[in-house]
Structures are given as C-alpha cells and as structure tokens.
PDB file of C-alpha atoms in Angstrom:
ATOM      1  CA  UNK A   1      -0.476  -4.494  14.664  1.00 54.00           C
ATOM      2  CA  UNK A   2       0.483  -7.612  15.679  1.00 61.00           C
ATOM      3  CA  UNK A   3      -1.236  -9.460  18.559  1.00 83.00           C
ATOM      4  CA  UNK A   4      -0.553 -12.396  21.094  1.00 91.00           C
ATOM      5  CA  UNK A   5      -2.574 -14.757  22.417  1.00 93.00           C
ATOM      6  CA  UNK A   6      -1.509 -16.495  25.993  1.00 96.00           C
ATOM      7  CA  UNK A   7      -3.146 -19.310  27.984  1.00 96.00           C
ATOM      8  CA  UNK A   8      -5.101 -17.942  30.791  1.00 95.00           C
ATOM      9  CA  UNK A   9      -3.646 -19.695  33.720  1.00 97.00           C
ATOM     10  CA  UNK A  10      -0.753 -21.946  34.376  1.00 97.00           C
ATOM     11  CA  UNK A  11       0.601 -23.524  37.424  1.00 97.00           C
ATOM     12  CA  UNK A  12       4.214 -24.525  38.481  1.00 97.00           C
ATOM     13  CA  UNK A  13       5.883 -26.873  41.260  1.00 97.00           C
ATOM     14  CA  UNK A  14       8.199 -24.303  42.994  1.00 97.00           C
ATOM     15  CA  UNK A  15      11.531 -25.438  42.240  1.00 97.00           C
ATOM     16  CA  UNK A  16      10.654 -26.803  38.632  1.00 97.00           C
ATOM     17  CA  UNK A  17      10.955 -24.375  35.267  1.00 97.00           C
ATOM     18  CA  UNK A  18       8.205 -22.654  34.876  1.00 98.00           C
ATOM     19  CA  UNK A  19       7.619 -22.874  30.579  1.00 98.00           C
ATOM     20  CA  UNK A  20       5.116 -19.649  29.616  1.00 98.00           C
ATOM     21  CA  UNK A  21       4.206 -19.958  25.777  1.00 97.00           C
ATOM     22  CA  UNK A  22       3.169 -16.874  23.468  1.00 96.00           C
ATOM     23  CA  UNK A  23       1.726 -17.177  19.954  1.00 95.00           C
ATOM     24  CA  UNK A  24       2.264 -13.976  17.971  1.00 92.00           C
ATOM     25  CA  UNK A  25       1.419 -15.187  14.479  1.00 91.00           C
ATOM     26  CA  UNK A  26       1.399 -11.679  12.480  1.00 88.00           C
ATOM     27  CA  UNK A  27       4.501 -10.353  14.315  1.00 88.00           C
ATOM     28  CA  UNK A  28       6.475  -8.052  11.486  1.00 84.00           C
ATOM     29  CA  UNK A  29       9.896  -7.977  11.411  1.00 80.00           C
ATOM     30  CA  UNK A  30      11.066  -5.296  13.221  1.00 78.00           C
ATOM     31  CA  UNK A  31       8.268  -6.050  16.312  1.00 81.00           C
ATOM     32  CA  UNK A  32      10.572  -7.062  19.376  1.00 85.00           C
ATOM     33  CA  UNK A  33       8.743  -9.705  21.697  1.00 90.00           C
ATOM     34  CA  UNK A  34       8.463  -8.380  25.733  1.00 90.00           C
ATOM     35  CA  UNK A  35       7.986 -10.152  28.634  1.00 94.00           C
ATOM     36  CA  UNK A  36       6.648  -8.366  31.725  1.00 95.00           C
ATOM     37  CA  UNK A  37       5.007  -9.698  34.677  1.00 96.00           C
ATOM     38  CA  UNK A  38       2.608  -8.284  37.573  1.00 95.00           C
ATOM     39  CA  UNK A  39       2.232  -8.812  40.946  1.00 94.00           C
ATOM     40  CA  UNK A  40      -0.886  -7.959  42.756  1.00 88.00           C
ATOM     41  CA  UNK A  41      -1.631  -5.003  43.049  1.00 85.00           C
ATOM     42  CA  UNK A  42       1.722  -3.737  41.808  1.00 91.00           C
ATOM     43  CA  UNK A  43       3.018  -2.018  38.657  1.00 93.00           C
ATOM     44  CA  UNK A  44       4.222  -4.380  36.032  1.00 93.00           C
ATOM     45  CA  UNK A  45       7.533  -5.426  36.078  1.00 95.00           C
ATOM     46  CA  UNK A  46       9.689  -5.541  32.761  1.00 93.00           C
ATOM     47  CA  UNK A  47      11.790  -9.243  32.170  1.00 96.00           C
ATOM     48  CA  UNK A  48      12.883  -9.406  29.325  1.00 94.00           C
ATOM     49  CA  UNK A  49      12.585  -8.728  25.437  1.00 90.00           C
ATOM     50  CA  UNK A  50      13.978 -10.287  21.805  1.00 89.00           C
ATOM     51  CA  UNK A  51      14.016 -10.272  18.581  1.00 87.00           C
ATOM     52  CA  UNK A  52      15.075 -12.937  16.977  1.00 88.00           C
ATOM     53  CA  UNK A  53      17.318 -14.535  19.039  1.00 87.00           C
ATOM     54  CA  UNK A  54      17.287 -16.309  22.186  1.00 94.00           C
ATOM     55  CA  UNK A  55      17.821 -13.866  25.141  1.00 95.00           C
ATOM     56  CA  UNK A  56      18.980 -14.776  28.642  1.00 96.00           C
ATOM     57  CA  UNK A  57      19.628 -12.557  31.905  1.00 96.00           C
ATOM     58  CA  UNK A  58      19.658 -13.012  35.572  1.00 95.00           C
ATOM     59  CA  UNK A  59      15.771 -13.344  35.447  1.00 95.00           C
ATOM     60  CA  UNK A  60      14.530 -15.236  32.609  1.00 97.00           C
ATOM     61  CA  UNK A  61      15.401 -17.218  29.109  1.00 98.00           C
ATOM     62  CA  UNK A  62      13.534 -16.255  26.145  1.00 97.00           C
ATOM     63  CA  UNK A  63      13.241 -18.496  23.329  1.00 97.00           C
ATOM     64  CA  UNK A  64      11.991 -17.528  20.312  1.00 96.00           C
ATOM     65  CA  UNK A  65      10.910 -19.797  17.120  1.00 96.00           C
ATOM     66  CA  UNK A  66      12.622 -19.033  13.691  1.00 94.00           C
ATOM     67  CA  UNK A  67       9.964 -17.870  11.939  1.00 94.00           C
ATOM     68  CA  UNK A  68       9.126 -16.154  15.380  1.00 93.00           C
ATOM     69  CA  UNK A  69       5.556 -16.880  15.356  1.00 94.00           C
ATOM     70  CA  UNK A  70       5.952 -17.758  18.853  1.00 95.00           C
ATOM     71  CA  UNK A  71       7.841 -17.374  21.632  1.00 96.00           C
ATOM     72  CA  UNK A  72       8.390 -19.489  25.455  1.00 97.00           C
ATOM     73  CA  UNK A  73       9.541 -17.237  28.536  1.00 98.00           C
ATOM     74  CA  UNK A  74      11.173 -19.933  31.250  1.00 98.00           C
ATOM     75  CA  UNK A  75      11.880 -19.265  34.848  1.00 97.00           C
ATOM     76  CA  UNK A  76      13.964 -21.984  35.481  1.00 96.00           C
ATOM     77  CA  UNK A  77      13.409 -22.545  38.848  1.00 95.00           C
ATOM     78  CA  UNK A  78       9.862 -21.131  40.170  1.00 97.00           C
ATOM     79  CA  UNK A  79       9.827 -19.683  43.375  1.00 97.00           C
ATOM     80  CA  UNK A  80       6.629 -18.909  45.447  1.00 97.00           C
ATOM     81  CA  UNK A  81       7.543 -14.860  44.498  1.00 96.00           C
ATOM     82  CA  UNK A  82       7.536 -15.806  41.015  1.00 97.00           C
ATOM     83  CA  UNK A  83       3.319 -16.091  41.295  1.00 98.00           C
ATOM     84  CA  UNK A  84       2.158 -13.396  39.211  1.00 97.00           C
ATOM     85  CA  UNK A  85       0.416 -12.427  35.851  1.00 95.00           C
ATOM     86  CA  UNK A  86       2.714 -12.187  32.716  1.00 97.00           C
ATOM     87  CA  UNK A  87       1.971 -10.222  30.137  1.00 95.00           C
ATOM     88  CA  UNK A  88       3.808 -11.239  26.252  1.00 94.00           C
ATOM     89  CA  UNK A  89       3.767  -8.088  24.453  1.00 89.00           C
ATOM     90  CA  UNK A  90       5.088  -7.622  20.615  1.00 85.00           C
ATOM     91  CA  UNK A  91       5.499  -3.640  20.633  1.00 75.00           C
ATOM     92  CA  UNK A  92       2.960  -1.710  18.731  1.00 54.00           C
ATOM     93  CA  UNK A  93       3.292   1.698  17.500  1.00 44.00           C
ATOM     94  CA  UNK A  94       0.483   4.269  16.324  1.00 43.00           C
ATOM     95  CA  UNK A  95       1.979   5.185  13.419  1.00 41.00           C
ATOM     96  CA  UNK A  96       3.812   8.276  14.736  1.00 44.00           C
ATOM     97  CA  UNK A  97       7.392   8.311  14.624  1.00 42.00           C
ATOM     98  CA  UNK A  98       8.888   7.963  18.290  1.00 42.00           C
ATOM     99  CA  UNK A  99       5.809   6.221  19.968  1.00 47.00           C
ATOM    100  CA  UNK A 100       6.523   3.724  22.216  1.00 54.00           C
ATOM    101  CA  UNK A 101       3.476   2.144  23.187  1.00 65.00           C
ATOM    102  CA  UNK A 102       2.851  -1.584  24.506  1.00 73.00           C
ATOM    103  CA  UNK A 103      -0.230  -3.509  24.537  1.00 75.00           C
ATOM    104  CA  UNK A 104      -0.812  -5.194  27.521  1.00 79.00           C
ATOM    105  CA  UNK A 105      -3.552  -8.089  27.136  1.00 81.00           C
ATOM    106  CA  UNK A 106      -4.741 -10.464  30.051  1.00 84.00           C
ATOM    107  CA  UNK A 107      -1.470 -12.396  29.886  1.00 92.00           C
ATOM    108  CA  UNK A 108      -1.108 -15.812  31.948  1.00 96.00           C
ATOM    109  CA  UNK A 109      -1.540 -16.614  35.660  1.00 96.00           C
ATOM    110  CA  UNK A 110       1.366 -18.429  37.022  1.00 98.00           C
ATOM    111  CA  UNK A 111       0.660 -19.791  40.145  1.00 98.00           C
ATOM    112  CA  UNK A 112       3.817 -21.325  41.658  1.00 98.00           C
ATOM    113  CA  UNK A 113       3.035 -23.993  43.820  1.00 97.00           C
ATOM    114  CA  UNK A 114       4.626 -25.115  47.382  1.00 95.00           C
TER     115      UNK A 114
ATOM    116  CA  UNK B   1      16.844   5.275  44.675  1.00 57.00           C
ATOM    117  CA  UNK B   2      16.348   6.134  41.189  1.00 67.00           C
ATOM    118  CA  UNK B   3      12.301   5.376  40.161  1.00 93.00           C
ATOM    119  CA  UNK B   4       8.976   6.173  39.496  1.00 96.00           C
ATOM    120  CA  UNK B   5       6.978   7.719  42.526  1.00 96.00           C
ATOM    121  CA  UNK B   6       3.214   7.834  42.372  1.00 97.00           C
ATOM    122  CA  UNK B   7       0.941   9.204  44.570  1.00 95.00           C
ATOM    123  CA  UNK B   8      -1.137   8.220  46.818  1.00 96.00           C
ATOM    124  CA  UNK B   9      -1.767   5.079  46.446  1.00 95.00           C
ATOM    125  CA  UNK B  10      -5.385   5.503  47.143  1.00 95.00           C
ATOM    126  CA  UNK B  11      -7.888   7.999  46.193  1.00 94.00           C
ATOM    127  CA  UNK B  12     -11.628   8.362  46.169  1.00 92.00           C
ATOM    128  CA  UNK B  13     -13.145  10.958  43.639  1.00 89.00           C
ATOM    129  CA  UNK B  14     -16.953  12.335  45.006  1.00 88.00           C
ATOM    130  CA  UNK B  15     -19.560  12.816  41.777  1.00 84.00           C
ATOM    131  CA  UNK B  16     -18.524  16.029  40.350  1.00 86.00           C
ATOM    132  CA  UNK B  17     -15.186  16.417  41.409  1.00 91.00           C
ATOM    133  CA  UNK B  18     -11.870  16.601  39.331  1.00 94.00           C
ATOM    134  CA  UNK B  19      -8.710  14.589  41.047  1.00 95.00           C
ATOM    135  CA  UNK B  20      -5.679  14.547  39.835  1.00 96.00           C
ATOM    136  CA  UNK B  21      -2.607  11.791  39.958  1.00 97.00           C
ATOM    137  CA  UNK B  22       0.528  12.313  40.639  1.00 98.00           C
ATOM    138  CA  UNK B  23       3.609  10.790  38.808  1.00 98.00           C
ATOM    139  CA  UNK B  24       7.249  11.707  39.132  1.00 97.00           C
ATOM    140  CA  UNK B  25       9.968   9.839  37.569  1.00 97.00           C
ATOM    141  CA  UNK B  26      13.960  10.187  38.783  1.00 96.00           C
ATOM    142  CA  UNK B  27      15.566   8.214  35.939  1.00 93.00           C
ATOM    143  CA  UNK B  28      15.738  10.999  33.573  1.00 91.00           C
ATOM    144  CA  UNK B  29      13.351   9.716  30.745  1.00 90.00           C
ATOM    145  CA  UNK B  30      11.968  11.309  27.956  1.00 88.00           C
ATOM    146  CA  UNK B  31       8.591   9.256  27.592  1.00 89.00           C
ATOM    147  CA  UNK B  32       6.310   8.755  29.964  1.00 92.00           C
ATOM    148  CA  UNK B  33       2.988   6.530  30.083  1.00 92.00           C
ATOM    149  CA  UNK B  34      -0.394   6.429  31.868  1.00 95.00           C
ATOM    150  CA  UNK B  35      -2.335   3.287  32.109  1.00 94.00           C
ATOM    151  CA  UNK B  36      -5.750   2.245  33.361  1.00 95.00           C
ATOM    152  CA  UNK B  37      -6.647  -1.483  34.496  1.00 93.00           C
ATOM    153  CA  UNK B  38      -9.761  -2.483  35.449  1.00 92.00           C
ATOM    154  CA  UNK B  39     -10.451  -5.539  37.881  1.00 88.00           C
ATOM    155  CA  UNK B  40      -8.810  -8.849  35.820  1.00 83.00           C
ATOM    156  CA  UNK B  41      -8.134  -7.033  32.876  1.00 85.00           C
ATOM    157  CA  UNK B  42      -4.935  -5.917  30.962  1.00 85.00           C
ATOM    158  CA  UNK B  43      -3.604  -2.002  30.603  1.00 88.00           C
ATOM    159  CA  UNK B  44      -4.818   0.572  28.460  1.00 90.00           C
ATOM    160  CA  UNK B  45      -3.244   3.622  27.562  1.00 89.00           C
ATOM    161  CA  UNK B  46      -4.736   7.089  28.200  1.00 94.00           C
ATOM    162  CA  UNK B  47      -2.215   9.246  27.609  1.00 93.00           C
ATOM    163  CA  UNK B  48       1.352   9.127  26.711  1.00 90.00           C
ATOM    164  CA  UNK B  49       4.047  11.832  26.245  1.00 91.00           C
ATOM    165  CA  UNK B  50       7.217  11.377  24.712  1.00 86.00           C
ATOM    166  CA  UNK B  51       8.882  15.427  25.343  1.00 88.00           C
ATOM    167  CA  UNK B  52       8.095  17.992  27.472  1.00 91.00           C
ATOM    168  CA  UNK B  53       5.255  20.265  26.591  1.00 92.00           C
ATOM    169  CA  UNK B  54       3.524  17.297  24.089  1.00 91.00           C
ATOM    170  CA  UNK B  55       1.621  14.718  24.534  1.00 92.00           C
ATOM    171  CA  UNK B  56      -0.872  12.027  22.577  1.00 90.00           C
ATOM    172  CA  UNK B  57      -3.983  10.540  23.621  1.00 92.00           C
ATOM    173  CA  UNK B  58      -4.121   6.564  23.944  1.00 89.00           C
ATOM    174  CA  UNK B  59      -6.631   4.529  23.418  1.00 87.00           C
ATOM    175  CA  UNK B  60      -9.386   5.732  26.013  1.00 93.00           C
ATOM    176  CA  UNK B  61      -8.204   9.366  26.771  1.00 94.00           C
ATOM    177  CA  UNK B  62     -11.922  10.541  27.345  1.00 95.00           C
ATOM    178  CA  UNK B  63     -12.591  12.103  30.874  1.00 96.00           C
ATOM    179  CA  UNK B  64      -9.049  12.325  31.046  1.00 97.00           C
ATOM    180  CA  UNK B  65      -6.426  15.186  31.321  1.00 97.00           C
ATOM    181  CA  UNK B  66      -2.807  15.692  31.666  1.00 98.00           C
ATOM    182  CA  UNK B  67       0.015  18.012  31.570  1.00 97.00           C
ATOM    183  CA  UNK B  68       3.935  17.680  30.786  1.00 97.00           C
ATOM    184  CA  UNK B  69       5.764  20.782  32.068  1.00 97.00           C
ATOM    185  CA  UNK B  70       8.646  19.549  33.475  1.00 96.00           C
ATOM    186  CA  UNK B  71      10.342  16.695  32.305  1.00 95.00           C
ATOM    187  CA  UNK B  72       9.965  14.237  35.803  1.00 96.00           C
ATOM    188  CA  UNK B  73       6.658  14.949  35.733  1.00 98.00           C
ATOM    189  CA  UNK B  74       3.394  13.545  34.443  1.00 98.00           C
ATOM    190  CA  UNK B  75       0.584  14.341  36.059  1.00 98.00           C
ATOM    191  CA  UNK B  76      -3.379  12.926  35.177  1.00 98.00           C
ATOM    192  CA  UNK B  77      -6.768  14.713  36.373  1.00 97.00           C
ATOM    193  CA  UNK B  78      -9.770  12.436  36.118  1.00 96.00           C
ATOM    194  CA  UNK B  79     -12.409  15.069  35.156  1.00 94.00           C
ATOM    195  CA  UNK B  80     -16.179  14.785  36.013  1.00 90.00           C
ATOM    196  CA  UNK B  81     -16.872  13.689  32.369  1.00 88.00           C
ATOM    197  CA  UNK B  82     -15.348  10.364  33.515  1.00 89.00           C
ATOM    198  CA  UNK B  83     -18.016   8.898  34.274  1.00 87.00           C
ATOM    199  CA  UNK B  84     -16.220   5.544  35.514  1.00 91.00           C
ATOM    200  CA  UNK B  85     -13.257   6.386  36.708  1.00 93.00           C
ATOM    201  CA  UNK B  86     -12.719   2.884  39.863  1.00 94.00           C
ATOM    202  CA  UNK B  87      -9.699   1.443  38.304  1.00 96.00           C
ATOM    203  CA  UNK B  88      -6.044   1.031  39.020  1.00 96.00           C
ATOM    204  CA  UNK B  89      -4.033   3.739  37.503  1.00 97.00           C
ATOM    205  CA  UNK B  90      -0.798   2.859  36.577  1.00 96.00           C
ATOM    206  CA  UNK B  91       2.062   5.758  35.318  1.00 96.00           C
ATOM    207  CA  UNK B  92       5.260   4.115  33.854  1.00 93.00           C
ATOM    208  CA  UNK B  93       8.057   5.841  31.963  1.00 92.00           C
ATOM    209  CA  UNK B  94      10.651   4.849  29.351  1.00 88.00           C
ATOM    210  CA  UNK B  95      13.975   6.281  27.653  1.00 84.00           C
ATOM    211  CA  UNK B  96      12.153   6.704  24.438  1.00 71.00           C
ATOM    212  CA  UNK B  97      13.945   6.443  21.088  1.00 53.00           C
ATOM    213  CA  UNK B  98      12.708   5.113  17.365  1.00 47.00           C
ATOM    214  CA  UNK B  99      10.023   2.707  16.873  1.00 49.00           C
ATOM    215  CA  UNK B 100      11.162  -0.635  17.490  1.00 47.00           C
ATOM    216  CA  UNK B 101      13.973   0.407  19.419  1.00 60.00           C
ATOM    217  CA  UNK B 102      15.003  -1.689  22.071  1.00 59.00           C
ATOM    218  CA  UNK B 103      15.338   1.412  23.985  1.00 63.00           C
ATOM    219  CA  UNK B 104      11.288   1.037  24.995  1.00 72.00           C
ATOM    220  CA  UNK B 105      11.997  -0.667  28.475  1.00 83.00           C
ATOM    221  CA  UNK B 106       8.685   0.604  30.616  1.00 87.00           C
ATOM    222  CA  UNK B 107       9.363   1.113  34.065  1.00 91.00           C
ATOM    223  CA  UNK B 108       6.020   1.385  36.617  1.00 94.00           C
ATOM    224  CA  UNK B 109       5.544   2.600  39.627  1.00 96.00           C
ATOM    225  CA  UNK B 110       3.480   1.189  42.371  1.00 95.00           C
ATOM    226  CA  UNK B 111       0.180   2.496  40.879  1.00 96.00           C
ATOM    227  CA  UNK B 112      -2.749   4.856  42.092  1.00 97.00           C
ATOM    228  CA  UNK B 113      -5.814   2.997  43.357  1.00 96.00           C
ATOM    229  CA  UNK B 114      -9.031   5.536  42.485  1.00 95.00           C
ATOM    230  CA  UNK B 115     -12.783   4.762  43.962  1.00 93.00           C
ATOM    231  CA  UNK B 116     -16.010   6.666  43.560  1.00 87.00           C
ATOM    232  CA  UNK B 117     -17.632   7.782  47.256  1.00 81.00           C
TER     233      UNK B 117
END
C-alpha cells in the first residue's frame, strides 16, 4: 500500500498561493492521489483527486509529477478560512473487491496568515 | 440539504456503559465509513460497510460495534470492552464502486465528540 509523507506545518501570506507538497514514492498505477482538508473540529472536507494528470476545479489545482512520485495541491490565493490541516491520501484498498478505504495520516498545517 | 447528519455532537460514556453513535446519510450512498481521531492525530477506520446488511472491520474495530439495516443508516456502539474510547468520531459516506474508482469521494459529517465521566 502505498504511503505519503507531508511536511508537518506550513504557513501562507493570505492572498499569496498557498504550494502543499506530497511525496508518494511507491504509488501503483491505478492509486488516484486525494486531497482533503480539516478544519477544527470539523469532518474532513474532500478537494480534490488525480491520477495522472493535472486536475483543476473551483477549489484547488493539483499537479502531479510524471512519474507521479509526488504531487503539489495549490490554493492560489489563501484566505484566512483556508487555515486548516490537509490530508494527501493515495487510496488504499484491503484487498477485497469494492473497498473503498482512505488512509488519513497527520497531513500538513496550513496556517494562512493576515 | 442533502448530507451526512451525526449525532450529538457530544457524548460522555460512564465506565461500564455501552453508547451508541448515530449517523444518517441523505445522499443515497452505498458505502459508508466510521473513523476515530485522537487529539493531533490522523483517522482510523473502525468499521466500514459498503451494502446493507454487511459490513468489515477497519483497522481498530475492537470495543466497537455497528449495524447496517437500512441503507441511510450507520450506526456505532462503543461497548464497555473499549477501554479508551475519548476521541472524535467521525462517520463519512461514499457512492462506492471498484477499487480505484474515482467514484470513492468521502463525504463527513460534523463528527461525534465522546468523553469518559
């Protein structure tokens, strides 16, 4: 199962593009790459996923290397509601056909800044 | 307001006593998800289900129980056995489909907040 390793904390000057990076060396080829993000004390909140390509919507841009060892999620322009954990998740199944289970780690702190 | 609704939002469990968390989902999905997260931590599974009447046990599904009856429904008792059971409980639910389908969008709901008196 392939894992992903995130820096603990990052911070952000609200207004500039926030850049998170994800490092999922072992990711097979059919692992899609999420993005989700938590408030406090809230339930997490899903961004955005890929596979191989670069992914955009009204939230976030995902970029994703090539050989998609890694990955960057970018807000481009940080608000203070943007402050939150985010979680980069490469889907992991246990090995029964139909399971749909994600492995949330510590992800990153983003703290945007005023 | 299509969602997830769980409830309520804080508990507190005495030593002995089973509890049991509520989770009801509107947005007609087949799978649905329980979580635990501890203070600064990340989420583990405890149980998932992804039909009515089944369900699989996660990674830390001891001094746990659940049920799946009814489809909008996924209910968790925190038995006795549990024998730490202050967390944040978190119930999300997804469409389902094949592995690696892109289909696996969670969706959470607001979570359940459990403490030992």
């Amino acid at each position: 199962d392939a894992k992903t390793t995130q820096p603990p904390s990052m911070d952000c000057a609200e207004g500039r593009a926030a850049n998170l990076p994800c490092n999922h060396s072992t990711i097979s080829g059919n692992e899609y790459v999420y993005w989700y993000r938590q408030i406090h004390s809230q339930g997490p909140q899903y961004i955005i996923h890929g596979l191989k390509n670069n992914e955009t919507n009204e939230m976030a841009s995902l970029i994703i290397t090539e050989d998609r060892k890694s990955s960057t999620l970018i807000l481009p322009h940080a608000t203070l509601r943007d402050t939150a954990v985010y979680y980069c998740i490469v889907r992991v199944g246990h090995g029964v056909a139909g399971a749909n289970n994600l492995f949330f780690g510590t992800g990153t702190r983003l703290t945007v800044i005023p | 307001d299509g969602g997830i609704t769980q409830s309520p939002k804080y508990l507190f469990r005495k030593e002995g006593q089973n509890v049991t968390l509520s989770c009801e989902q509107n947005l007609n999905h087949d799978a649905m998800y329980w979580y635990r997260q501890d203070p600064g931590q990340g989420l583990r599974l405890i149980y998932y289900s992804q039909i009515v009447n089944d369900f699989q046990k996660g990674d830390i599904a001891e001094g746990y129980s659940v049920s799946r009856e009814k489809k909008e429904s996924f209910p968790l008792t925190v038995t006795s056995a549990q024998k730490n059971p202050t967390a944040f409980y978190l119930c999300a639910s997804s469409i389902g489909g094949l592995y690696g389908s892109p289909k696996n969008i969670q969706y959470f709901g607001a979570g359940t907040r459990l403490s030992v008196l």
